[in-house]
């Protein structure tokens, strides 16, 4: 029986090919692993951005609702657009002029108000009734909720409606006002909502157990839209 022997050169060549194949398989597996990590990370970031954006939208809606609740406490809206008789929102007014978000971003309220006015002016022709926007309320959403996580920061502006014909945008004469809420979240998330509301009627309520009567204004939502 003959015994086959393999020459050393051939053996070394086969070992080299096997090592090369092993390295190629290792690199391929490493690349697949890197791609998988990239996909998982990307999906996580997309999901986080979507959650943040959706949360900011809900926060802006909460700002609109809180402003409407404040308007309900006023028997008269005539001086509201100019800021002279704005609703009292102590739980939604933190007093900061340059609030800081959880990610370190600083919001300049004066600059944002100027930008809001410039955006509005670009939409409407110059006239005595062109809306003039006034800062109504601003605070983190956690002022209204019990959330412990970083909450979006909500800013609400108010103005007289565009159909007003009294020639004075700082005073309301038809019981219709416009609200604009913007919510700023982490990772640059920003959502905007606009609403037009009307004063419907007034009701006088007497607190249980006595006390002075309170006037409550019913408010109707005319329009609501995202910007």
CSV table of C-alpha atoms in Angstrom, one decimal:
chain,number,residue,atom,x,y,z
A,1,UNK,CA,0.0,0.0,0.0
A,2,UNK,CA,1.5,3.3,-1.1
A,3,UNK,CA,1.6,6.2,1.3
A,4,UNK,CA,1.1,9.6,-0.2
A,5,UNK,CA,3.3,12.4,1.1
A,6,UNK,CA,2.6,16.1,0.6
A,7,UNK,CA,5.4,18.4,-0.1
A,8,UNK,CA,6.1,21.2,2.4
A,9,UNK,CA,5.6,24.0,-0.2
A,10,UNK,CA,2.1,22.7,-1.1
A,11,UNK,CA,1.2,22.4,2.6
A,12,UNK,CA,2.3,26.0,3.3
A,13,UNK,CA,0.3,27.2,0.3
A,14,UNK,CA,-2.9,25.5,1.5
A,15,UNK,CA,-2.4,26.9,5.0
A,16,UNK,CA,-2.0,30.4,3.5
A,17,UNK,CA,-5.2,30.0,1.5
A,18,UNK,CA,-7.0,28.7,4.6
A,19,UNK,CA,-5.8,31.7,6.6
A,20,UNK,CA,-6.8,34.1,3.9
A,21,UNK,CA,-10.3,32.6,3.8
A,22,UNK,CA,-10.5,32.8,7.5
A,23,UNK,CA,-9.6,36.5,7.4
A,24,UNK,CA,-12.1,37.2,4.7
A,25,UNK,CA,-14.9,35.5,6.6
A,26,UNK,CA,-13.9,37.4,9.8
A,27,UNK,CA,-13.9,40.7,7.9
A,28,UNK,CA,-17.3,39.9,6.3
A,29,UNK,CA,-18.8,39.0,9.7
A,30,UNK,CA,-17.3,42.2,11.2
A,31,UNK,CA,-18.8,44.3,8.4
A,32,UNK,CA,-22.2,42.6,8.8
A,33,UNK,CA,-22.0,43.3,12.6
A,34,UNK,CA,-21.1,46.9,11.9
A,35,UNK,CA,-24.0,47.3,9.5
A,36,UNK,CA,-26.4,45.7,12.0
A,37,UNK,CA,-25.2,48.1,14.8
A,38,UNK,CA,-25.6,51.0,12.4
A,39,UNK,CA,-29.2,50.0,11.5
A,40,UNK,CA,-30.2,49.4,15.1
A,41,UNK,CA,-28.7,52.8,16.1
A,42,UNK,CA,-30.4,54.6,13.2
A,43,UNK,CA,-33.7,53.0,14.0
A,44,UNK,CA,-33.4,54.0,17.6
A,45,UNK,CA,-32.6,57.6,16.7
A,46,UNK,CA,-35.5,57.8,14.3
A,47,UNK,CA,-37.8,56.4,16.9
A,48,UNK,CA,-36.5,58.9,19.5
A,49,UNK,CA,-36.9,61.8,17.1
A,50,UNK,CA,-40.5,60.7,16.3
A,51,UNK,CA,-41.3,60.4,20.0
A,52,UNK,CA,-39.8,63.8,20.7
A,53,UNK,CA,-41.6,65.4,17.7
A,54,UNK,CA,-45.0,63.9,18.8
A,55,UNK,CA,-44.5,65.0,22.3
A,56,UNK,CA,-43.7,68.5,21.2
A,57,UNK,CA,-46.9,68.5,19.2
A,58,UNK,CA,-48.9,67.4,22.2
A,59,UNK,CA,-47.1,70.1,24.3
A,60,UNK,CA,-48.1,72.8,21.8
A,61,UNK,CA,-51.7,71.6,21.9
A,62,UNK,CA,-51.6,71.8,25.7
A,63,UNK,CA,-50.4,75.4,25.4
A,64,UNK,CA,-53.4,76.2,23.3
A,65,UNK,CA,-55.8,74.5,25.7
A,66,UNK,CA,-54.2,76.3,28.7
A,67,UNK,CA,-54.6,79.7,27.0
A,68,UNK,CA,-58.2,79.0,26.2
A,69,UNK,CA,-58.8,78.0,29.9
A,70,UNK,CA,-57.3,81.4,30.8
A,71,UNK,CA,-59.6,83.2,28.4
A,72,UNK,CA,-62.6,81.6,30.0
A,73,UNK,CA,-61.9,83.4,33.2
A,74,UNK,CA,-62.2,86.8,31.6
A,75,UNK,CA,-65.5,88.6,31.3
A,76,UNK,CA,-64.0,91.0,28.6
A,77,UNK,CA,-61.5,90.3,25.8
A,78,UNK,CA,-61.2,93.9,24.6
A,79,UNK,CA,-57.7,94.6,26.0
A,80,UNK,CA,-56.4,91.1,25.7
A,81,UNK,CA,-54.5,91.3,22.3
A,82,UNK,CA,-52.4,94.2,23.5
A,83,UNK,CA,-51.4,92.4,26.7
A,84,UNK,CA,-53.3,94.8,29.0
A,85,UNK,CA,-55.8,92.3,30.2
A,86,UNK,CA,-54.3,88.9,29.4
A,87,UNK,CA,-55.5,85.9,31.3
A,88,UNK,CA,-53.7,85.1,34.5
A,89,UNK,CA,-51.7,82.0,34.0
A,90,UNK,CA,-49.5,81.7,37.0
A,91,UNK,CA,-48.9,78.0,36.5
A,92,UNK,CA,-47.8,78.6,32.9
A,93,UNK,CA,-45.4,81.6,33.2
A,94,UNK,CA,-41.9,80.9,34.5
A,95,UNK,CA,-40.7,84.5,34.2
A,96,UNK,CA,-37.5,83.6,32.3
A,97,UNK,CA,-36.5,85.8,29.3
A,98,UNK,CA,-34.0,83.2,28.0
A,99,UNK,CA,-35.0,79.8,29.1
A,100,UNK,CA,-32.7,76.9,28.7
A,101,UNK,CA,-33.8,73.5,27.4
A,102,UNK,CA,-32.6,70.2,28.7
A,103,UNK,CA,-30.0,69.8,26.0
A,104,UNK,CA,-28.5,73.2,26.7
A,105,UNK,CA,-30.3,75.2,23.9
A,106,UNK,CA,-31.2,78.7,25.0
A,107,UNK,CA,-34.4,80.3,23.7
A,108,UNK,CA,-34.5,84.0,23.3
A,109,UNK,CA,-38.2,84.9,23.8
A,110,UNK,CA,-37.8,88.5,22.5
A,111,UNK,CA,-36.2,87.2,19.3
A,112,UNK,CA,-38.8,84.5,18.9
A,113,UNK,CA,-41.6,87.1,19.3
A,114,UNK,CA,-40.0,89.3,16.7
A,115,UNK,CA,-39.7,86.3,14.3
A,116,UNK,CA,-43.4,85.4,15.0
A,117,UNK,CA,-44.4,89.0,14.1
A,118,UNK,CA,-42.3,89.0,11.0
A,119,UNK,CA,-43.8,85.7,9.8
A,120,UNK,CA,-47.3,87.1,10.4
A,121,UNK,CA,-46.5,90.4,8.6
A,122,UNK,CA,-45.4,88.5,5.6
A,123,UNK,CA,-48.8,86.9,5.3
A,124,UNK,CA,-51.0,89.9,5.6
A,125,UNK,CA,-51.0,93.3,3.8
A,126,UNK,CA,-50.1,96.4,5.7
A,127,UNK,CA,-53.2,97.8,7.3
A,128,UNK,CA,-54.5,99.2,10.5
A,129,UNK,CA,-55.9,95.8,11.3
A,130,UNK,CA,-52.8,93.7,10.7
A,131,UNK,CA,-52.3,91.4,13.7
A,132,UNK,CA,-49.8,92.4,16.4
A,133,UNK,CA,-48.6,89.4,18.4
A,134,UNK,CA,-48.1,89.6,22.2
A,135,UNK,CA,-46.4,87.0,24.4
A,136,UNK,CA,-49.0,85.4,26.5
A,137,UNK,CA,-47.4,82.5,28.4
A,138,UNK,CA,-44.3,80.5,28.4
A,139,UNK,CA,-43.1,77.6,30.6
A,140,UNK,CA,-41.9,74.0,30.5
A,141,UNK,CA,-44.8,71.6,30.0
A,142,UNK,CA,-44.1,69.9,33.3
A,143,UNK,CA,-45.6,73.0,34.9
A,144,UNK,CA,-48.9,71.4,33.9
A,145,UNK,CA,-48.0,67.8,34.3
A,146,UNK,CA,-46.2,65.5,36.7
A,147,UNK,CA,-43.7,64.4,34.2
A,148,UNK,CA,-40.1,64.0,35.5
A,149,UNK,CA,-38.4,63.6,32.2
A,150,UNK,CA,-37.2,66.7,30.3
A,151,UNK,CA,-40.4,68.4,29.1
A,152,UNK,CA,-40.8,70.5,26.0
A,153,UNK,CA,-40.8,74.3,26.5
A,154,UNK,CA,-44.1,75.9,25.4
A,155,UNK,CA,-44.6,79.5,24.3
A,156,UNK,CA,-48.0,81.0,23.5
A,157,UNK,CA,-48.7,84.2,21.7
A,158,UNK,CA,-52.0,86.0,21.2
A,159,UNK,CA,-53.3,88.5,18.7
A,160,UNK,CA,-56.5,90.1,17.4
A,161,UNK,CA,-58.0,88.2,14.5
A,162,UNK,CA,-57.3,89.2,10.9
A,163,UNK,CA,-61.0,89.9,10.1
A,164,UNK,CA,-61.2,92.7,12.7
A,165,UNK,CA,-62.2,96.1,11.2
A,166,UNK,CA,-61.9,98.5,14.1
A,167,UNK,CA,-58.5,99.8,13.1
A,168,UNK,CA,-56.9,98.8,16.4
A,169,UNK,CA,-55.0,95.5,16.5
A,170,UNK,CA,-54.3,95.9,20.2
A,171,UNK,CA,-58.0,95.8,21.2
A,172,UNK,CA,-60.6,93.2,20.3
A,173,UNK,CA,-64.1,94.3,19.3
A,174,UNK,CA,-65.7,91.2,17.9
A,175,UNK,CA,-64.9,88.5,20.5
A,176,UNK,CA,-62.4,86.6,18.2
A,177,UNK,CA,-58.8,86.1,18.9
A,178,UNK,CA,-55.9,84.1,17.4
A,179,UNK,CA,-53.5,82.0,19.4
A,180,UNK,CA,-50.1,80.6,18.4
A,181,UNK,CA,-48.3,77.9,20.4
A,182,UNK,CA,-44.8,76.6,19.8
A,183,UNK,CA,-43.2,73.8,21.7
A,184,UNK,CA,-39.4,73.2,21.7
A,185,UNK,CA,-38.1,69.8,22.6
A,186,UNK,CA,-34.8,67.9,22.7
A,187,UNK,CA,-32.8,67.3,19.5
A,188,UNK,CA,-34.1,70.4,17.8
A,189,UNK,CA,-37.7,69.3,17.8
A,190,UNK,CA,-40.2,72.1,17.2
A,191,UNK,CA,-43.9,72.0,16.6
A,192,UNK,CA,-46.3,74.9,15.9
A,193,UNK,CA,-50.1,75.2,16.3
A,194,UNK,CA,-52.5,78.0,15.5
A,195,UNK,CA,-56.0,78.4,16.7
A,196,UNK,CA,-58.8,81.0,16.3
A,197,UNK,CA,-61.2,81.2,19.1
A,198,UNK,CA,-64.5,83.1,19.7
A,199,UNK,CA,-66.2,84.3,22.8
A,200,UNK,CA,-69.7,82.7,22.8
A,201,UNK,CA,-71.5,83.7,26.0
A,202,UNK,CA,-71.0,84.4,29.6
A,203,UNK,CA,-72.3,82.6,32.6
A,204,UNK,CA,-72.2,83.5,36.3
A,205,UNK,CA,-71.3,80.7,38.7
A,206,UNK,CA,-71.6,80.9,42.5
A,207,UNK,CA,-69.0,78.7,44.3
A,208,UNK,CA,-70.3,76.0,46.5
A,209,UNK,CA,-70.5,77.2,50.1
A,210,UNK,CA,-70.9,80.8,49.2
A,211,UNK,CA,-68.4,83.4,48.1
A,212,UNK,CA,-68.4,85.9,45.3
A,213,UNK,CA,-69.9,85.0,42.0
A,214,UNK,CA,-67.5,84.2,39.2
A,215,UNK,CA,-68.1,85.0,35.5
A,216,UNK,CA,-67.1,82.3,33.0
A,217,UNK,CA,-66.9,83.0,29.3
A,218,UNK,CA,-67.7,80.1,27.0
A,219,UNK,CA,-65.1,79.8,24.2
A,220,UNK,CA,-65.7,78.2,20.8
A,221,UNK,CA,-62.8,76.9,18.6
A,222,UNK,CA,-63.2,78.3,15.1
A,223,UNK,CA,-60.1,76.8,13.6
A,224,UNK,CA,-57.1,74.7,14.6
A,225,UNK,CA,-54.1,73.9,12.4
A,226,UNK,CA,-50.5,72.9,12.4
A,227,UNK,CA,-47.9,75.2,10.9
